[in-house]
mmCIF file of the C-alpha atoms, coordinates in Angstrom:
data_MODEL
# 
_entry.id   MODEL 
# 
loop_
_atom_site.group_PDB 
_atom_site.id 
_atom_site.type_symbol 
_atom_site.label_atom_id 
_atom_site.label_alt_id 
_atom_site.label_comp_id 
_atom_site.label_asym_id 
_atom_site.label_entity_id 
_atom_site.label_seq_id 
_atom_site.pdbx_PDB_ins_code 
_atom_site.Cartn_x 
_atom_site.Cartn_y 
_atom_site.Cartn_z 
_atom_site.occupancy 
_atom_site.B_iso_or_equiv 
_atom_site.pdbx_formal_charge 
_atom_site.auth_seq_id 
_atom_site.auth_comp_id 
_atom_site.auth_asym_id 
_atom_site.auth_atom_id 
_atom_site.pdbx_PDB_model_num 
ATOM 1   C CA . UNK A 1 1   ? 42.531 67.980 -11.165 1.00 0.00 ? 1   UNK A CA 1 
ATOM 2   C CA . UNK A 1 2   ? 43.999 64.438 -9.587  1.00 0.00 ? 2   UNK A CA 1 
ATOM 3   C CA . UNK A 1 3   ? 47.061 63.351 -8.362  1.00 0.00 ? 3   UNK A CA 1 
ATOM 4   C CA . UNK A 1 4   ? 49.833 65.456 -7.481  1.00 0.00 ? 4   UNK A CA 1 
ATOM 5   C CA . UNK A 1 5   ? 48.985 68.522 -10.139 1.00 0.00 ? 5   UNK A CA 1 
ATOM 6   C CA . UNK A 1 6   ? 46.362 70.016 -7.753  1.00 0.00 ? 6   UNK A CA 1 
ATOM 7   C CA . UNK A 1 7   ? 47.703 73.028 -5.021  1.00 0.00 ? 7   UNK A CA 1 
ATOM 8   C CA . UNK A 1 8   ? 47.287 72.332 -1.726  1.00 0.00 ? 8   UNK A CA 1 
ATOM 9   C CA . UNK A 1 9   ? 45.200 74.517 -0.282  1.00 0.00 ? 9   UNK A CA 1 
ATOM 10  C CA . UNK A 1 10  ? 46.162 76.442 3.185   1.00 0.00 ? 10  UNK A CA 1 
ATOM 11  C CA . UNK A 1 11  ? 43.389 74.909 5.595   1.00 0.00 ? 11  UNK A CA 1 
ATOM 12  C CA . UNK A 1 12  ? 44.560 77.532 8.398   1.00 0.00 ? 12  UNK A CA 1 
ATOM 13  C CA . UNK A 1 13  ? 43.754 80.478 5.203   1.00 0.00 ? 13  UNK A CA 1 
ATOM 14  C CA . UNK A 1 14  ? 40.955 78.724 4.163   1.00 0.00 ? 14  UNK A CA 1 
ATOM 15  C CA . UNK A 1 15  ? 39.256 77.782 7.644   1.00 0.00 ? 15  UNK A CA 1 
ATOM 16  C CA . UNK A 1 16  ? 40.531 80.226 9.933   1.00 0.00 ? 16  UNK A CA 1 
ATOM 17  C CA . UNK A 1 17  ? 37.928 79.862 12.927  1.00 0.00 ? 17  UNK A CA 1 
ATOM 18  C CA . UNK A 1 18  ? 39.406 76.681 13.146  1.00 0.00 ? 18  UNK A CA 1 
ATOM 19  C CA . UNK A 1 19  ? 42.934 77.697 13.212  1.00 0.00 ? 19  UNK A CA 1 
ATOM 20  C CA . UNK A 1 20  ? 42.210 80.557 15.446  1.00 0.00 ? 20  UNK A CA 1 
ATOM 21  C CA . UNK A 1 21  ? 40.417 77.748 18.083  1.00 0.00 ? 21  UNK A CA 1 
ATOM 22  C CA . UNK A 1 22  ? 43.808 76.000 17.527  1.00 0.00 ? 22  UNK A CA 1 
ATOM 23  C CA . UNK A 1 23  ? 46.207 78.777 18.545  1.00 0.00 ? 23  UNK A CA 1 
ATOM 24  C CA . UNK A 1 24  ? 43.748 79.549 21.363  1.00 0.00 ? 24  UNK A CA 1 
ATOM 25  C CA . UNK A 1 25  ? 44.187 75.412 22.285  1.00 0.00 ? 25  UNK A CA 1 
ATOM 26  C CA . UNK A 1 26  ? 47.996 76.193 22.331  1.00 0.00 ? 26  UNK A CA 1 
ATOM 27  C CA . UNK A 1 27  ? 47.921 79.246 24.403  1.00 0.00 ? 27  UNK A CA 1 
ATOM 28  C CA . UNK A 1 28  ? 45.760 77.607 27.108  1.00 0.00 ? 28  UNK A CA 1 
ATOM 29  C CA . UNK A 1 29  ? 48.696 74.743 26.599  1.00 0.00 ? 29  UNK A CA 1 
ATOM 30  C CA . UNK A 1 30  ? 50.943 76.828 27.285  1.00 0.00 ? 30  UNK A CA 1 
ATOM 31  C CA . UNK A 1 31  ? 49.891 78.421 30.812  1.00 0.00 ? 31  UNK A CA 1 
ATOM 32  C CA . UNK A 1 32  ? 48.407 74.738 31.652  1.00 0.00 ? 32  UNK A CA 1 
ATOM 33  C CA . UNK A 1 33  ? 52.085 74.204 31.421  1.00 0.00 ? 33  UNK A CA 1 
ATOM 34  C CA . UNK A 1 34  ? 53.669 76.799 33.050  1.00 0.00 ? 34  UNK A CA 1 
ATOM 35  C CA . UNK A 1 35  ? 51.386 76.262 35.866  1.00 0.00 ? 35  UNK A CA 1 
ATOM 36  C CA . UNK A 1 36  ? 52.543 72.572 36.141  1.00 0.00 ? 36  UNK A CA 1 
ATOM 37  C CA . UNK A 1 37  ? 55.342 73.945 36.697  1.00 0.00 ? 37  UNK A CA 1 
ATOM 38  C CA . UNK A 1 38  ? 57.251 72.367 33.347  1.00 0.00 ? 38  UNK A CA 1 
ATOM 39  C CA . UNK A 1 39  ? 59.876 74.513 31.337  1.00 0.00 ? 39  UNK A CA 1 
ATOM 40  C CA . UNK A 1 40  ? 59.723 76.365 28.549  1.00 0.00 ? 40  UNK A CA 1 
ATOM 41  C CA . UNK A 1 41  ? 62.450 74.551 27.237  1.00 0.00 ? 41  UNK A CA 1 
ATOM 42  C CA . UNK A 1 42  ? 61.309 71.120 28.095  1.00 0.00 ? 42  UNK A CA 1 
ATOM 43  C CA . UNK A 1 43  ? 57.808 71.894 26.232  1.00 0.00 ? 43  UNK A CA 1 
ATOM 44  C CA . UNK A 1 44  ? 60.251 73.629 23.109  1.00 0.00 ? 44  UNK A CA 1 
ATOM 45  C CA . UNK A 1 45  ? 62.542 70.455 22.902  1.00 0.00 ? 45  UNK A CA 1 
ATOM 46  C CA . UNK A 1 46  ? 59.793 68.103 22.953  1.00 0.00 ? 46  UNK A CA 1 
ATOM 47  C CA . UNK A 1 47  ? 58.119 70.492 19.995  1.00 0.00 ? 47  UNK A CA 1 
ATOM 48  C CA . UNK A 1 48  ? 61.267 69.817 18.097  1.00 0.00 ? 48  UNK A CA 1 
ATOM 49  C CA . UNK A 1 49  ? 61.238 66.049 18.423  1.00 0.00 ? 49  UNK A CA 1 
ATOM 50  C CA . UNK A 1 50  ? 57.733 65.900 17.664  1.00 0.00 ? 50  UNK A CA 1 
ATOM 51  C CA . UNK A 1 51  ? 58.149 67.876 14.180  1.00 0.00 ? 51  UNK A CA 1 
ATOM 52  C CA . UNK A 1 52  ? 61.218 65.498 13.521  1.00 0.00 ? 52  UNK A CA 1 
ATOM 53  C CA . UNK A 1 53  ? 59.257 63.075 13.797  1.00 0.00 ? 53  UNK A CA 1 
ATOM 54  C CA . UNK A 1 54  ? 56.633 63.936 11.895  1.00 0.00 ? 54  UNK A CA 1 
ATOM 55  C CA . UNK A 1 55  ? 59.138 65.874 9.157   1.00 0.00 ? 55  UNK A CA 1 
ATOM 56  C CA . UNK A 1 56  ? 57.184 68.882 9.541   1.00 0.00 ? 56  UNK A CA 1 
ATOM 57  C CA . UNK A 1 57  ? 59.981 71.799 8.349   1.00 0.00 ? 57  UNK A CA 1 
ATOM 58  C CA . UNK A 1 58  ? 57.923 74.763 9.577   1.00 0.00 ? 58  UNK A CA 1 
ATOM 59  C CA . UNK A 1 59  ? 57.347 73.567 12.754  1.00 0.00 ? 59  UNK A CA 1 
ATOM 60  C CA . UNK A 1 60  ? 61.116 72.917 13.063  1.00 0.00 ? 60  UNK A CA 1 
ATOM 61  C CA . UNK A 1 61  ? 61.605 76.481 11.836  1.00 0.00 ? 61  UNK A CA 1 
ATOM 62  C CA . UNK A 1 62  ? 59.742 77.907 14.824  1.00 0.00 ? 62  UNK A CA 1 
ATOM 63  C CA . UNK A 1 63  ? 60.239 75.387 17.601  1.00 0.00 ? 63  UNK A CA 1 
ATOM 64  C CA . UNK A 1 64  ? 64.763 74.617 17.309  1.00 0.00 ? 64  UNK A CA 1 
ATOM 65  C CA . UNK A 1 65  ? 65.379 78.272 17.729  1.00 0.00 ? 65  UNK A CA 1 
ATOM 66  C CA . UNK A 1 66  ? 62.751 78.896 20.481  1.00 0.00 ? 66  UNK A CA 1 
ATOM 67  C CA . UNK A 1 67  ? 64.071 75.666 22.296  1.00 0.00 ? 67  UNK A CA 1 
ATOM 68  C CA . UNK A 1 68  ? 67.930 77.960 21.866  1.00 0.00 ? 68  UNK A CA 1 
ATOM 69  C CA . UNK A 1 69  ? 66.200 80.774 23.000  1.00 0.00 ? 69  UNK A CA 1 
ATOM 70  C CA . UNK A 1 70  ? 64.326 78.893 25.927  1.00 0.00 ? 70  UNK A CA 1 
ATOM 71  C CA . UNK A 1 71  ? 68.073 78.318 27.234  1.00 0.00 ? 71  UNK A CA 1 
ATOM 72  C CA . UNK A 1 72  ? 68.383 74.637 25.903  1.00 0.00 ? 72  UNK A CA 1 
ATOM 73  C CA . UNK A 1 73  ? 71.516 73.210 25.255  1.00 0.00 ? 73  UNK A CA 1 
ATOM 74  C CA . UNK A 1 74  ? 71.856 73.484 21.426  1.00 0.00 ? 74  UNK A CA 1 
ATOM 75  C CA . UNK A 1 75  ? 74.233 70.275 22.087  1.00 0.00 ? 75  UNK A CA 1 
ATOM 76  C CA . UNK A 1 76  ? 70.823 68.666 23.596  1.00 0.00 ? 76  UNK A CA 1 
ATOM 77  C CA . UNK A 1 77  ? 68.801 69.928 19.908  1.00 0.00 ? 77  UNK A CA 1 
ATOM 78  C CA . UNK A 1 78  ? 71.786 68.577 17.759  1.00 0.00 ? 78  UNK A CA 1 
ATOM 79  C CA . UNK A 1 79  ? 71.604 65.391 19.219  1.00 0.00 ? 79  UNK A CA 1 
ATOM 80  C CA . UNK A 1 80  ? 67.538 64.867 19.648  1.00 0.00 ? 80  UNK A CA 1 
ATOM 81  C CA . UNK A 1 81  ? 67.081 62.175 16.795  1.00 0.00 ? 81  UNK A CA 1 
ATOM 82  C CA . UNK A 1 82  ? 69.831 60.143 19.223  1.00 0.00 ? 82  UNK A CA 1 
ATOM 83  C CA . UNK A 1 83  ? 68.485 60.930 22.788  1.00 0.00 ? 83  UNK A CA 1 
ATOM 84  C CA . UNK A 1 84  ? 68.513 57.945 23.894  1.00 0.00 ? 84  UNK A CA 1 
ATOM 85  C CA . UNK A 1 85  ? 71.974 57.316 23.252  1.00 0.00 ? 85  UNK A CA 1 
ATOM 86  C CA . UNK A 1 86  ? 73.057 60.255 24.367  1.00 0.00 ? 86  UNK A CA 1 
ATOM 87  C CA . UNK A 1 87  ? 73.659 60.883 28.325  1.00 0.00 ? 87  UNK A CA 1 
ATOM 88  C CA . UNK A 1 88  ? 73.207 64.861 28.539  1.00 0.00 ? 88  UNK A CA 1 
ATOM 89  C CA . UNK A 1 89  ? 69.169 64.323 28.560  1.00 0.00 ? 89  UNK A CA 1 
ATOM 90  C CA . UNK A 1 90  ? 67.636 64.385 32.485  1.00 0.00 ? 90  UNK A CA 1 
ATOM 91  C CA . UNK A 1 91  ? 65.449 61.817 33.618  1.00 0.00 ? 91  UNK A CA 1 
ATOM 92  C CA . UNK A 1 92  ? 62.595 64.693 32.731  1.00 0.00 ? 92  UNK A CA 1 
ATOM 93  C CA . UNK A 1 93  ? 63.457 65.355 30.056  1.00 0.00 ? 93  UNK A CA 1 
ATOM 94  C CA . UNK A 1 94  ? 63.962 61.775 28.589  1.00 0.00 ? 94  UNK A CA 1 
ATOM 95  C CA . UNK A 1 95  ? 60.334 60.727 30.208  1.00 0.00 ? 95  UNK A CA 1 
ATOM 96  C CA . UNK A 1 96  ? 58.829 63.758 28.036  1.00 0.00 ? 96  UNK A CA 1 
ATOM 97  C CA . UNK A 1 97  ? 60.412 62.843 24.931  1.00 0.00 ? 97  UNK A CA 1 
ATOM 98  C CA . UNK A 1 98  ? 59.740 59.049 25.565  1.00 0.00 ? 98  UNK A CA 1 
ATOM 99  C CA . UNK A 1 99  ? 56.318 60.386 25.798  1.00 0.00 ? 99  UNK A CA 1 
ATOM 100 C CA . UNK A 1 100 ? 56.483 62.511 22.720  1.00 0.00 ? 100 UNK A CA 1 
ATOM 101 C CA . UNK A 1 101 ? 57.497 59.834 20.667  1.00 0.00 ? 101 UNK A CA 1 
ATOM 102 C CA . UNK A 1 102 ? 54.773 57.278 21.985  1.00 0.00 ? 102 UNK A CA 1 
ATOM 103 C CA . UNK A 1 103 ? 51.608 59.894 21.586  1.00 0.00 ? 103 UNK A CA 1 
ATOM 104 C CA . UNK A 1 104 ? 53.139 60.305 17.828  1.00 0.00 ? 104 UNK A CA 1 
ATOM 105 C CA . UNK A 1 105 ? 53.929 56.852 16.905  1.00 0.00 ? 105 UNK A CA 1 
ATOM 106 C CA . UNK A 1 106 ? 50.960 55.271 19.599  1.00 0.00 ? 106 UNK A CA 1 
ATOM 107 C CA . UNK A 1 107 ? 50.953 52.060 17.553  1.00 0.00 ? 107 UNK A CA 1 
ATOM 108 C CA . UNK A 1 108 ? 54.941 51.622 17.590  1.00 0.00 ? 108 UNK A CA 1 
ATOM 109 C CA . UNK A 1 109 ? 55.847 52.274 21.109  1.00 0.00 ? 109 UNK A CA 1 
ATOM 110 C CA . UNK A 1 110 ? 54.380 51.539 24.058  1.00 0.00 ? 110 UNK A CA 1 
ATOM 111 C CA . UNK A 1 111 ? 52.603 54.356 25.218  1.00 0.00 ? 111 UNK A CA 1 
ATOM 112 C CA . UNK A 1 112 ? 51.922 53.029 28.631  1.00 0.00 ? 112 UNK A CA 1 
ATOM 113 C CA . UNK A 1 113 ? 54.611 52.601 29.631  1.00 0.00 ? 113 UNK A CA 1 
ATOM 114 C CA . UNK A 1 114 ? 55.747 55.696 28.816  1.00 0.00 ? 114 UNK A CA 1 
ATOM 115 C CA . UNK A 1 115 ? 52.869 57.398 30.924  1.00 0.00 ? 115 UNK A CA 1 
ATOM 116 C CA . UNK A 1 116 ? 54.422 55.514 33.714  1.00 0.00 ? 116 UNK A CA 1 
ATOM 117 C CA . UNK A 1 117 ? 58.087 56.529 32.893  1.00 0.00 ? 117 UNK A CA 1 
ATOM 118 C CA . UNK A 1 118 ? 56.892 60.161 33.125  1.00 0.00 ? 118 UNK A CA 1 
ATOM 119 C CA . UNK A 1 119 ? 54.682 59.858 35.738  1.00 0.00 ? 119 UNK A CA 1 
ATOM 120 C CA . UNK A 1 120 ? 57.594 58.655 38.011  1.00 0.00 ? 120 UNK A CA 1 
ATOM 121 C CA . UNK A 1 121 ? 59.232 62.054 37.226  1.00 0.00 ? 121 UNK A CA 1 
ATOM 122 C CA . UNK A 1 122 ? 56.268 64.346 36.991  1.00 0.00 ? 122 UNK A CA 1 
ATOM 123 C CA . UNK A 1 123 ? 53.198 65.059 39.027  1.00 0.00 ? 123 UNK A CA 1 
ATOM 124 C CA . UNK A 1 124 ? 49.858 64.685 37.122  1.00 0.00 ? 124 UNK A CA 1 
ATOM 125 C CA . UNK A 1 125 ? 49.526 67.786 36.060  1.00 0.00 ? 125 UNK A CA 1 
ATOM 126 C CA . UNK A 1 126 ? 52.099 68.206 34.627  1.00 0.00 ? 126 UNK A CA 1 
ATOM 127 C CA . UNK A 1 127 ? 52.000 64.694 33.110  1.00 0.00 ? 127 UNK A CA 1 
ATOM 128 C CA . UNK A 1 128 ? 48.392 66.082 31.714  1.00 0.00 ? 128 UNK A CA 1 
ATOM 129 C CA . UNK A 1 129 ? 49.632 69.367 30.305  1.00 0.00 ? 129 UNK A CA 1 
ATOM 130 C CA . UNK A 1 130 ? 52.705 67.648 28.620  1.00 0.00 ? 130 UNK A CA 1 
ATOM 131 C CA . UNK A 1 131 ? 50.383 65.073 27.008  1.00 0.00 ? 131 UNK A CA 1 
ATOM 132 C CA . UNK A 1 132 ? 47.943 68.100 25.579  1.00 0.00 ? 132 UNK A CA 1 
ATOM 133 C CA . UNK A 1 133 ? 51.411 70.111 24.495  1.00 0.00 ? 133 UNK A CA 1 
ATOM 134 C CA . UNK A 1 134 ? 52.318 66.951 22.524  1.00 0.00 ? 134 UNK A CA 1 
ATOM 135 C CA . UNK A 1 135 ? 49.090 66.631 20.977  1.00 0.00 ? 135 UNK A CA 1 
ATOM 136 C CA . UNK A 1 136 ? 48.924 70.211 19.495  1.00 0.00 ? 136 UNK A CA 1 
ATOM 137 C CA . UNK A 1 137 ? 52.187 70.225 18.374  1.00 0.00 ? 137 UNK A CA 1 
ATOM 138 C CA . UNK A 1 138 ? 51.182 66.938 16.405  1.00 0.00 ? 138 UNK A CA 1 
ATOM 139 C CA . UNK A 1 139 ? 48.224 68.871 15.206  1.00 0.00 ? 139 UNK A CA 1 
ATOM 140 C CA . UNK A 1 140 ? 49.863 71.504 14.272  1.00 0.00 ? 140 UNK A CA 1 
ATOM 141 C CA . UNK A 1 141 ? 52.459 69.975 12.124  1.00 0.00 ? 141 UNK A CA 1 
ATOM 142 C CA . UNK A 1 142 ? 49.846 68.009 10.232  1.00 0.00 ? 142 UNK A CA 1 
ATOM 143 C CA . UNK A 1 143 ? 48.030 71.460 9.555   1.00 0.00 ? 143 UNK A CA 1 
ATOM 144 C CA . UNK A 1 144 ? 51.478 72.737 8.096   1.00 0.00 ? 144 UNK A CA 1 
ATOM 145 C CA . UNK A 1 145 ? 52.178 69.317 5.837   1.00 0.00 ? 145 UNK A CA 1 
ATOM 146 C CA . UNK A 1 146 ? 48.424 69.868 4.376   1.00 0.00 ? 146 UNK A CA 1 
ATOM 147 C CA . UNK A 1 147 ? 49.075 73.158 3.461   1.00 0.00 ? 147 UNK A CA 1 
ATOM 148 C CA . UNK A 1 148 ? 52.752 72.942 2.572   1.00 0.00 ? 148 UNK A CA 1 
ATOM 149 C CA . UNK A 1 149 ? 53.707 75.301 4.682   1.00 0.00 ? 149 UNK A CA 1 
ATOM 150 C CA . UNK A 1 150 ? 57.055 76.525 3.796   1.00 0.00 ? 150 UNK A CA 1 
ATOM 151 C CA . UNK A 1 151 ? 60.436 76.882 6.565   1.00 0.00 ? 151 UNK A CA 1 
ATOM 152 C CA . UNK A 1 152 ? 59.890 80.486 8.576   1.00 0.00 ? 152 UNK A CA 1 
ATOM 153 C CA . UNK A 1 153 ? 62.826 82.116 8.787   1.00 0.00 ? 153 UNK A CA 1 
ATOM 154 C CA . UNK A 1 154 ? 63.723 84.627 11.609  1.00 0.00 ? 154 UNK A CA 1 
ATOM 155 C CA . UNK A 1 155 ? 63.738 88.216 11.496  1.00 0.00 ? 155 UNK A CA 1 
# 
């Protein structure tokens, strides 16, 4: 078949050594994280802004309700798209999302200077675990497009 009559297939069901290396990536994230001392919430909201960015429903399925249960301000998650205009975001957590948005859209913002932004508000390793929790999250929202992945919903 060509065009849009052939079924995606589910590269995480069809290659799943490779999707298990990925969840192990994002664990190791994780405590790289935690041990940088950044927020569960902080890493959750910039999750969210990623897979807006990227349109990735899934992702948004997992990552908007564990940013609420993480303790963020749902007012913060309603208004992500608009951060910028909006003055509830701390100068952490505008650095990280400045961030986000450069590592996804490297050729439309100036990722530079966002690495500087952060790094006046974060210590390198916690500039360095941000930066590898950005790039998973981007990974794994293109692994859910491939495979149209459908919305999770809670139990």
């Amino acid at each position: 078949m060509s065009g849009g009559d052939a079924e995606r297939p589910c590269i995480d069901k069809v290659q799943p050594l490779t999707h298990a290396a990925m969840i192990e990536a994002a664990k190791s994230s994780r405590a790289a994280s935690k041990e940088a001392g950044l927020d569960v919430g902080l890493i959750e909201l910039v999750n969210t802004r990623v897979s807006q960015i990227n349109g990735c429903v899934t992702c948004l399925s997992v990552h908007a309700p564990a940013a609420r249960d993480a303790g963020v301000d749902p007012l913060k998650i309603d208004l992500l798209p608009a951060w910028r205009d909006a003055d509830l975001y701390t100068d952490v957590e505008r650095a990280a999302l400045e961030l986000a948005e450069a590592l996804t859209n490297p050729r439309e913002l100036d990722l530079r200077a966002a690495i500087a932004d952060a790094s006046d508000v974060m210590s390198t390793e916690a500039l360095a675990a941000l930066e590898w929790a950005i790039v998973l999250i981007n990974a794994f929202n293109r692994v859910s497009i491939a495979s149209a992945h459908p919305p999770r919903r809670r139990r």
